[in-house]
Amino acid sequence: MSAAGLIPRNSLAWLLTAQVVVLLPHLPRLPWWVALLWVGCALWRVQIQRMRWHSPGILLKSAALVAILLGVFLTQGTLLGLDATVMFLLLLFMLKLLEMHNPRDALVVVYLGFFILATAFLFDQGIPLTLYQCGSLLVLVAALVGLQQSAGRNDPARALRIGGVMLLQAIPLLLVLFIFFPRLEPLWSVNMPGGSSKTGLSDTMSPADIANLARSPELAFRASFDGEIPPLSTLYWRALTLSRFDGRSWSQDRLLNNLPALPLDTSGESVEYRVVAGASGQHWVYSLRGATTDNPALRRMHDFNLQSIAPLNSTFGYRARSYVNVQMQAEPLSKLERARQLELPQQGDPRAREWAQALREQHPDDGDLVQAVLGYFNQQPFFYTLKPTPLGEHSNDEFLFDTRRGFCEHYAGAMTFVLRAAGIPSRIVAGYQGGEVNEQGGYVLVHQFDAHVWVEVWLAGRGWVSVDPTFQVAPERIEQGLEEAVRGEGSFLEDSYLSGSRYRGVTWLNDARLAWDNVNYQWQLRVLNFKGEEQMGLFRRWLGTADWQRVGMVVLGLAGGIMLLQAMWWLRPQRMNGSAQQRVWKRLDQRLARLRLQALPGEGPRAWQQRLQVALPAQRSVIDSFFDEFVRQSYAATDSASKADQQQLQQALRALFKVIPRKRPASASYLLQDGPLSSRDKSL
Amino acid sequence: MKDALKAAQDAIDQVVLGKSHAVKLALTCILAKGHLLIEDLPGMGKTTLSQALASVLGMSYQRIQFTSDLLPGDILGTSVFDRNSGQFVFHPGPIFAELVLADEINRATPKSQSALLEAMEEGQVTVDGATRPLPDPFFVIATQNPVSQGGTFALPESQLDRFLMRLSLGYPSEKAEKSLLLGDDRRARLDRVEAILGHDELRRLQALVPQVNASEALVDYILRLVNHTRNSDVCAWGLSPRASLGLLAAARAWALLEQRSYVIPEDVQAVLPSVVSHRLRAANDPAGHGGDSLALWLLNEVPAV
């Protein structure tokens, strides 16, 4: 058991520090007993170090393994998945403390620490964590350095200093690798961390769903435009279309969704923009009407929306171009599609159906009918509210004719119902409307409270046409945003006291919020999203090709060049300062430092000579002749040393180099602890 | 002649037991034509050392016991009216000796202290308008007691600077003290000491000191030392050019005592603590008694080559 003491005290202190630093970002996601377990393990390890306690036996260790497996299962409900495996790894990382018998085990712990540092980025890739992890990296490297230091060394700051210098030296290499290293898609698919309960749109919509979403100040995505930002009131960000109604809620029509995408006329006016979307765990992405994209990770859908092939489990950026005035599906609908876009439940909402029939008789033209419904919303006393009255069985009937209080989903839902009942193919489009312009960054921020649904109607010869019943009731929602629309009600973000968006009125606070958001956006755009197409584009611009072979050669060349430069700096010759004698002295000093016989601080030539005579008795005559020559030239001569003198001294030095041993003999005990000064003190 | 130096050193060692380094430094001081300040407790052999030095060097010896009522006249001498001749006749004070021991110099008032220090600096005294030269060689050993400071007038830095060296004898080793206790009376020993170096020989030796070779490398070392005290925050102030001159002179004299015709860094290191410690004060030490440790710090900080 005494072997446990083999890890130097200094190194253990560094190791424990590194563990705390690495574990800290994970702790908020883990139950409280994890921290307690670490404290226990650390305490035990310290007691082992002090030789008070023994290392745990095989039985205890096995029991601990079972216990932590059980703990992970009870906490996460599974042993698979990202959260559970990372938690398991963290627990093993802690327990490894008790199994650390020699420096090699300690090395394993540090290497594990590097791995755990990387796992933190699976959960968060923001700037604060990145900065923090830079610090963690420094501590880990310091721990690594500390492990290589001799047991006698007791200067923790030295390890930190060396580690810092090493990391600074690595920065050029880091930049080269950041730019050139291929971002491989993971070989396995990692599930969304945190149980995938993200705020955001969902593929079904019941009354009050969007109203609930509109209470959230979370960011949905950011978009920047090539050229000027279009007016916010025209920014209808589509995410998905809902075509199936079961009497209560609207959902996606999977059958229609899987039909092939329709051609798009790309000759008209277009806007190009770039979107960086947060992780939603869903497939859909956000685009304006008539969107196309070159991004191979996206595809165009039958309903003219864009979708990601893989779910968005992390921040995802893409470019898209929208032909805003294009006609969508101008040719007649297929029989199947027409049927499904008209489908309604057999039962329910009799008054709405009746009204639809009445309208049909009144307006044989589809366009007129749509205008009539919009007019109804406009003229009747409808009220736009985040707190609608709860609706009963016949939700559309009650809303249209009784309560008349609702959020966008009520208007869009009721209108689509009525239009379908009147025989006009129509569907609901869910997405976001408007946003907030960040002047500093020149981009649009879209929050969850910008969530919106509107209606798309198919009109013969014009294709799918968007109509927004909400605009008829509360035009300020479209023109100025939700905050203005519900100002009288005071319900804007009323539960989110800490949200910056709630305090837009305070100018400096708002400026600071937007500035910070801009920093984050640039980080996501330029650092996190620098992969795939972005990277390839850069290669093409710089190297004229994105061929991996060529890129690999450039990387190797650059990395090799950087390391060569660093090595040259490191191995640079000592500067030629001082006199010829001083340089000779320095060379001898460096050579003898290997034998730990270097000149002591302030030691004069004769004192050093005496010490060397004792230490290397066999080489005494050579030592004496060197020092005699040195003293003669430096001090006895009345004029400065001639060329011949210098050569003579060089020769004496070479003669000395020849005879002194290469390495310090193992048995050598000649390291004098006393300097030249203390020996003089005795005589005083 | 250099053997005579060695013999003189040995002769003093016979009287002042176990203090050969201090004795050597005192001789160095005389050879470098500097004055010596000994700071030590009573009864450590300060008087014995100065008497032995005087005897060995064949110098006339005077001792002035400094007290608070000592007047400048008591040191320099006064003119007294002689009734027979009807004229004022100058009666020289104890300062007119070749080796003057100024005992407990810090007990006298600044006025009396400065009378002595002026004489040391000028090599002559002016009394009643007449300037009288002091004997040559002229050497002052002043002592002060570092412990009981009540009612004393500590020498200011400017006056401490007049002394080339400050020594402290310290307790003797057990062996030395044993032979001291077992041996003869010190008075008897002192009486037996004979003059080994005559005035002419001393003068010749003193003239040899400036001829000891101090190479450029060595002067660079002294400059490094001095500049380090000037540039470091550890010292309240740096060493003066007088101090670097004194350091070089003392190192030369030490090399001469070592029978060498050139100075090596070890010579500088040997004399440095006694030459600079009373001239330095640590920045964080208002009382100013850390000079010795500062000297050691200096030697450890500055590379010798």
mmCIF file of N, CA, C and O in Angstrom, chain B residues 221-272:
data_model
loop_
_atom_site.group_PDB
_atom_site.id
_atom_site.type_symbol
_atom_site.label_atom_id
_atom_site.label_comp_id
_atom_site.label_asym_id
_atom_site.label_seq_id
_atom_site.Cartn_x
_atom_site.Cartn_y
_atom_site.Cartn_z
ATOM 1 N N TYR B 221 32.958 44.057 -12.654
ATOM 2 C CA TYR B 221 32.287 43.370 -11.551
ATOM 3 C C TYR B 221 31.885 44.368 -10.473
ATOM 4 O O TYR B 221 30.744 44.363 -9.986
ATOM 5 N N ILE B 222 32.810 45.256 -10.120
ATOM 6 C CA ILE B 222 32.497 46.258 -9.098
ATOM 7 C C ILE B 222 31.359 47.156 -9.571
ATOM 8 O O ILE B 222 30.420 47.455 -8.818
ATOM 9 N N LEU B 223 31.396 47.505 -10.844
ATOM 10 C CA LEU B 223 30.325 48.345 -11.379
ATOM 11 C C LEU B 223 28.992 47.616 -11.337
ATOM 12 O O LEU B 223 27.953 48.206 -11.031
ATOM 13 N N ARG B 224 29.037 46.313 -11.659
ATOM 14 C CA ARG B 224 27.792 45.538 -11.587
ATOM 15 C C ARG B 224 27.223 45.564 -10.175
ATOM 16 O O ARG B 224 26.027 45.751 -9.960
ATOM 17 N N LEU B 225 28.146 45.378 -9.203
ATOM 18 C CA LEU B 225 27.706 45.367 -7.805
ATOM 19 C C LEU B 225 27.068 46.702 -7.429
ATOM 20 O O LEU B 225 25.971 46.764 -6.876
ATOM 21 N N VAL B 226 27.785 47.770 -7.747
ATOM 22 C CA VAL B 226 27.324 49.094 -7.348
ATOM 23 C C VAL B 226 26.005 49.441 -8.049
ATOM 24 O O VAL B 226 25.057 49.911 -7.427
ATOM 25 N N ASN B 227 25.959 49.142 -9.346
ATOM 26 C CA ASN B 227 24.741 49.460 -10.091
ATOM 27 C C ASN B 227 23.559 48.652 -9.598
ATOM 28 O O ASN B 227 22.429 49.110 -9.651
ATOM 29 N N HIS B 228 23.842 47.441 -9.143
ATOM 30 C CA HIS B 228 22.733 46.622 -8.661
ATOM 31 C C HIS B 228 22.084 47.266 -7.439
ATOM 32 O O HIS B 228 20.873 47.259 -7.306
ATOM 33 N N THR B 229 22.917 47.852 -6.551
ATOM 34 C CA THR B 229 22.313 48.520 -5.387
ATOM 35 C C THR B 229 21.538 49.754 -5.827
ATOM 36 O O THR B 229 20.571 50.131 -5.187
ATOM 37 N N ARG B 230 21.976 50.362 -6.923
ATOM 38 C CA ARG B 230 21.289 51.588 -7.359
ATOM 39 C C ARG B 230 19.973 51.280 -8.058
ATOM 40 O O ARG B 230 19.033 52.057 -8.014
ATOM 41 N N ASN B 231 19.913 50.128 -8.742
ATOM 42 C CA ASN B 231 18.725 49.830 -9.538
ATOM 43 C C ASN B 231 17.718 48.950 -8.824
ATOM 44 O O ASN B 231 16.611 48.773 -9.312
ATOM 45 N N SER B 232 18.120 48.361 -7.721
ATOM 46 C CA SER B 232 17.208 47.424 -7.068
ATOM 47 C C SER B 232 16.305 48.168 -6.090
ATOM 48 O O SER B 232 16.688 49.186 -5.517
ATOM 49 N N ASP B 233 15.088 47.652 -5.918
ATOM 50 C CA ASP B 233 14.182 48.278 -4.938
ATOM 51 C C ASP B 233 14.497 47.805 -3.536
ATOM 52 O O ASP B 233 13.880 48.259 -2.571
ATOM 53 N N VAL B 234 15.380 46.836 -3.413
ATOM 54 C CA VAL B 234 15.659 46.303 -2.082
ATOM 55 C C VAL B 234 16.395 47.342 -1.240
ATOM 56 O O VAL B 234 16.137 47.497 -0.057
ATOM 57 N N CYS B 235 17.303 48.061 -1.863
ATOM 58 C CA CYS B 235 18.084 49.063 -1.137
ATOM 59 C C CYS B 235 17.348 50.403 -1.145
ATOM 60 O O CYS B 235 16.740 50.782 -2.146
ATOM 61 N N ALA B 236 17.433 51.094 -0.005
ATOM 62 C CA ALA B 236 16.803 52.411 0.080
ATOM 63 C C ALA B 236 17.511 53.386 -0.855
ATOM 64 O O ALA B 236 16.883 54.247 -1.443
ATOM 65 N N TRP B 237 18.826 53.264 -0.942
ATOM 66 C CA TRP B 237 19.581 54.066 -1.913
ATOM 67 C C TRP B 237 20.804 53.267 -2.357
ATOM 68 O O TRP B 237 21.191 52.295 -1.720
ATOM 69 N N GLY B 238 21.412 53.694 -3.423
ATOM 70 C CA GLY B 238 22.534 52.940 -3.949
ATOM 71 C C GLY B 238 23.854 53.398 -3.344
ATOM 72 O O GLY B 238 23.917 54.353 -2.569
ATOM 73 N N LEU B 239 24.916 52.682 -3.701
ATOM 74 C CA LEU B 239 26.240 53.021 -3.186
ATOM 75 C C LEU B 239 26.788 54.238 -3.929
ATOM 76 O O LEU B 239 26.545 54.426 -5.119
ATOM 77 N N SER B 240 27.563 55.057 -3.208
ATOM 78 C CA SER B 240 28.118 56.267 -3.815
ATOM 79 C C SER B 240 29.394 55.912 -4.570
ATOM 80 O O SER B 240 29.984 54.852 -4.361
ATOM 81 N N PRO B 241 29.841 56.808 -5.456
ATOM 82 C CA PRO B 241 31.146 56.586 -6.105
ATOM 83 C C PRO B 241 32.267 56.472 -5.065
ATOM 84 O O PRO B 241 33.231 55.741 -5.274
ATOM 85 N N ARG B 242 32.128 57.191 -3.928
ATOM 86 C CA ARG B 242 33.168 57.032 -2.883
ATOM 87 C C ARG B 242 33.221 55.583 -2.407
ATOM 88 O O ARG B 242 34.289 55.036 -2.162
ATOM 89 N N ALA B 243 32.023 54.979 -2.340
ATOM 90 C CA ALA B 243 31.980 53.587 -1.909
ATOM 91 C C ALA B 243 32.651 52.685 -2.937
ATOM 92 O O ALA B 243 33.391 51.761 -2.571
ATOM 93 N N SER B 244 32.418 52.939 -4.243
ATOM 94 C CA SER B 244 33.051 52.051 -5.228
ATOM 95 C C SER B 244 34.563 52.256 -5.260
ATOM 96 O O SER B 244 35.317 51.294 -5.407
ATOM 97 N N LEU B 245 34.987 53.517 -5.066
ATOM 98 C CA LEU B 245 36.433 53.754 -4.954
ATOM 99 C C LEU B 245 37.008 53.007 -3.754
ATOM 100 O O LEU B 245 38.058 52.358 -3.850
ATOM 101 N N GLY B 246 36.291 53.113 -2.621
ATOM 102 C CA GLY B 246 36.747 52.438 -1.413
ATOM 103 C C GLY B 246 36.785 50.935 -1.601
ATOM 104 O O GLY B 246 37.715 50.255 -1.157
ATOM 105 N N LEU B 247 35.759 50.421 -2.306
ATOM 106 C CA LEU B 247 35.699 48.975 -2.534
ATOM 107 C C LEU B 247 36.903 48.518 -3.341
ATOM 108 O O LEU B 247 37.547 47.514 -3.016
ATOM 109 N N LEU B 248 37.233 49.298 -4.385
ATOM 110 C CA LEU B 248 38.376 48.927 -5.222
ATOM 111 C C LEU B 248 39.678 49.015 -4.425
ATOM 112 O O LEU B 248 40.515 48.099 -4.470
ATOM 113 N N ALA B 249 39.822 50.090 -3.643
ATOM 114 C CA ALA B 249 41.054 50.246 -2.856
ATOM 115 C C ALA B 249 41.190 49.109 -1.853
ATOM 116 O O ALA B 249 42.269 48.514 -1.696
ATOM 117 N N ALA B 250 40.087 48.789 -1.183
ATOM 118 C CA ALA B 250 40.142 47.729 -0.187
ATOM 119 C C ALA B 250 40.455 46.391 -0.846
ATOM 120 O O ALA B 250 41.225 45.581 -0.320
ATOM 121 N N ALA B 251 39.823 46.132 -2.036
ATOM 122 C CA ALA B 251 40.080 44.865 -2.725
ATOM 123 C C ALA B 251 41.554 44.778 -3.135
ATOM 124 O O ALA B 251 42.178 43.717 -3.049
ATOM 125 N N ARG B 252 42.126 45.903 -3.551
ATOM 126 C CA ARG B 252 43.546 45.911 -3.920
ATOM 127 C C ARG B 252 44.419 45.606 -2.703
ATOM 128 O O ARG B 252 45.356 44.811 -2.776
ATOM 129 N N ALA B 253 44.067 46.252 -1.592
ATOM 130 C CA ALA B 253 44.854 46.027 -0.385
ATOM 131 C C ALA B 253 44.745 44.572 0.056
ATOM 132 O O ALA B 253 45.722 43.962 0.496
ATOM 133 N N TRP B 254 43.573 44.037 -0.080
ATOM 134 C CA TRP B 254 43.369 42.626 0.303
ATOM 135 C C TRP B 254 44.215 41.717 -0.587
ATOM 136 O O TRP B 254 44.851 40.779 -0.109
ATOM 137 N N ALA B 255 44.216 42.016 -1.901
ATOM 138 C CA ALA B 255 45.031 41.224 -2.815
ATOM 139 C C ALA B 255 46.501 41.313 -2.429
ATOM 140 O O ALA B 255 47.233 40.318 -2.475
ATOM 141 N N LEU B 256 46.924 42.498 -1.994
ATOM 142 C CA LEU B 256 48.315 42.674 -1.563
ATOM 143 C C LEU B 256 48.604 41.809 -0.344
ATOM 144 O O LEU B 256 49.634 41.136 -0.265
ATOM 145 N N LEU B 257 47.638 41.806 0.585
ATOM 146 C CA LEU B 257 47.800 40.954 1.761
ATOM 147 C C LEU B 257 47.836 39.489 1.359
ATOM 148 O O LEU B 257 48.440 38.667 2.031
ATOM 149 N N GLU B 258 47.149 39.144 0.276
ATOM 150 C CA GLU B 258 47.145 37.766 -0.224
ATOM 151 C C GLU B 258 48.373 37.503 -1.083
ATOM 152 O O GLU B 258 48.433 36.481 -1.758
ATOM 153 N N GLN B 259 49.283 38.465 -1.119
ATOM 154 C CA GLN B 259 50.527 38.335 -1.858
ATOM 155 C C GLN B 259 50.279 38.198 -3.345
ATOM 156 O O GLN B 259 50.957 37.432 -4.036
ATOM 157 N N ARG B 260 49.282 38.907 -3.852
ATOM 158 C CA ARG B 260 48.981 38.808 -5.274
ATOM 159 C C ARG B 260 49.122 40.183 -5.888
ATOM 160 O O ARG B 260 48.865 41.198 -5.235
ATOM 161 N N SER B 261 49.521 40.218 -7.158
ATOM 162 C CA SER B 261 49.710 41.527 -7.788
ATOM 163 C C SER B 261 48.490 41.932 -8.612
ATOM 164 O O SER B 261 48.547 42.887 -9.371
ATOM 165 N N TYR B 262 47.438 41.169 -8.533
ATOM 166 C CA TYR B 262 46.216 41.526 -9.257
ATOM 167 C C TYR B 262 45.009 41.156 -8.396
ATOM 168 O O TYR B 262 45.094 40.310 -7.514
ATOM 169 N N VAL B 263 43.913 41.800 -8.689
ATOM 170 C CA VAL B 263 42.706 41.588 -7.896
ATOM 171 C C VAL B 263 41.819 40.570 -8.609
ATOM 172 O O VAL B 263 41.649 40.620 -9.828
ATOM 173 N N ILE B 264 41.256 39.642 -7.855
ATOM 174 C CA ILE B 264 40.273 38.724 -8.429
ATOM 175 C C ILE B 264 38.941 38.948 -7.720
ATOM 176 O O ILE B 264 38.899 39.569 -6.649
ATOM 177 N N PRO B 265 37.838 38.461 -8.296
ATOM 178 C CA PRO B 265 36.536 38.733 -7.682
ATOM 179 C C PRO B 265 36.459 38.307 -6.220
ATOM 180 O O PRO B 265 35.768 38.940 -5.427
ATOM 181 N N GLU B 266 37.179 37.263 -5.869
ATOM 182 C CA GLU B 266 37.123 36.812 -4.483
ATOM 183 C C GLU B 266 37.640 37.876 -3.515
ATOM 184 O O GLU B 266 37.190 37.951 -2.375
ATOM 185 N N ASP B 267 38.595 38.683 -3.981
ATOM 186 C CA ASP B 267 39.096 39.771 -3.131
ATOM 187 C C ASP B 267 37.979 40.772 -2.861
ATOM 188 O O ASP B 267 37.779 41.215 -1.729
ATOM 189 N N VAL B 268 37.265 41.111 -3.912
ATOM 190 C CA VAL B 268 36.155 42.042 -3.750
ATOM 191 C C VAL B 268 35.133 41.452 -2.791
ATOM 192 O O VAL B 268 34.616 42.126 -1.897
ATOM 193 N N GLN B 269 34.852 40.164 -2.977
ATOM 194 C CA GLN B 269 33.854 39.523 -2.135
ATOM 195 C C GLN B 269 34.288 39.496 -0.676
ATOM 196 O O GLN B 269 33.474 39.588 0.231
ATOM 197 N N ALA B 270 35.612 39.379 -0.459
ATOM 198 C CA ALA B 270 36.094 39.307 0.921
ATOM 199 C C ALA B 270 35.901 40.640 1.646
ATOM 200 O O ALA B 270 35.548 40.671 2.823
ATOM 201 N N VAL B 271 36.129 41.742 0.948
ATOM 202 C CA VAL B 271 36.060 43.034 1.638
ATOM 203 C C VAL B 271 34.684 43.667 1.545
ATOM 204 O O VAL B 271 34.358 44.561 2.316
ATOM 205 N N LEU B 272 33.867 43.187 0.599
ATOM 206 C CA LEU B 272 32.610 43.892 0.339
ATOM 207 C C LEU B 272 31.713 44.037 1.563
ATOM 208 O O LEU B 272 31.225 45.144 1.830
#
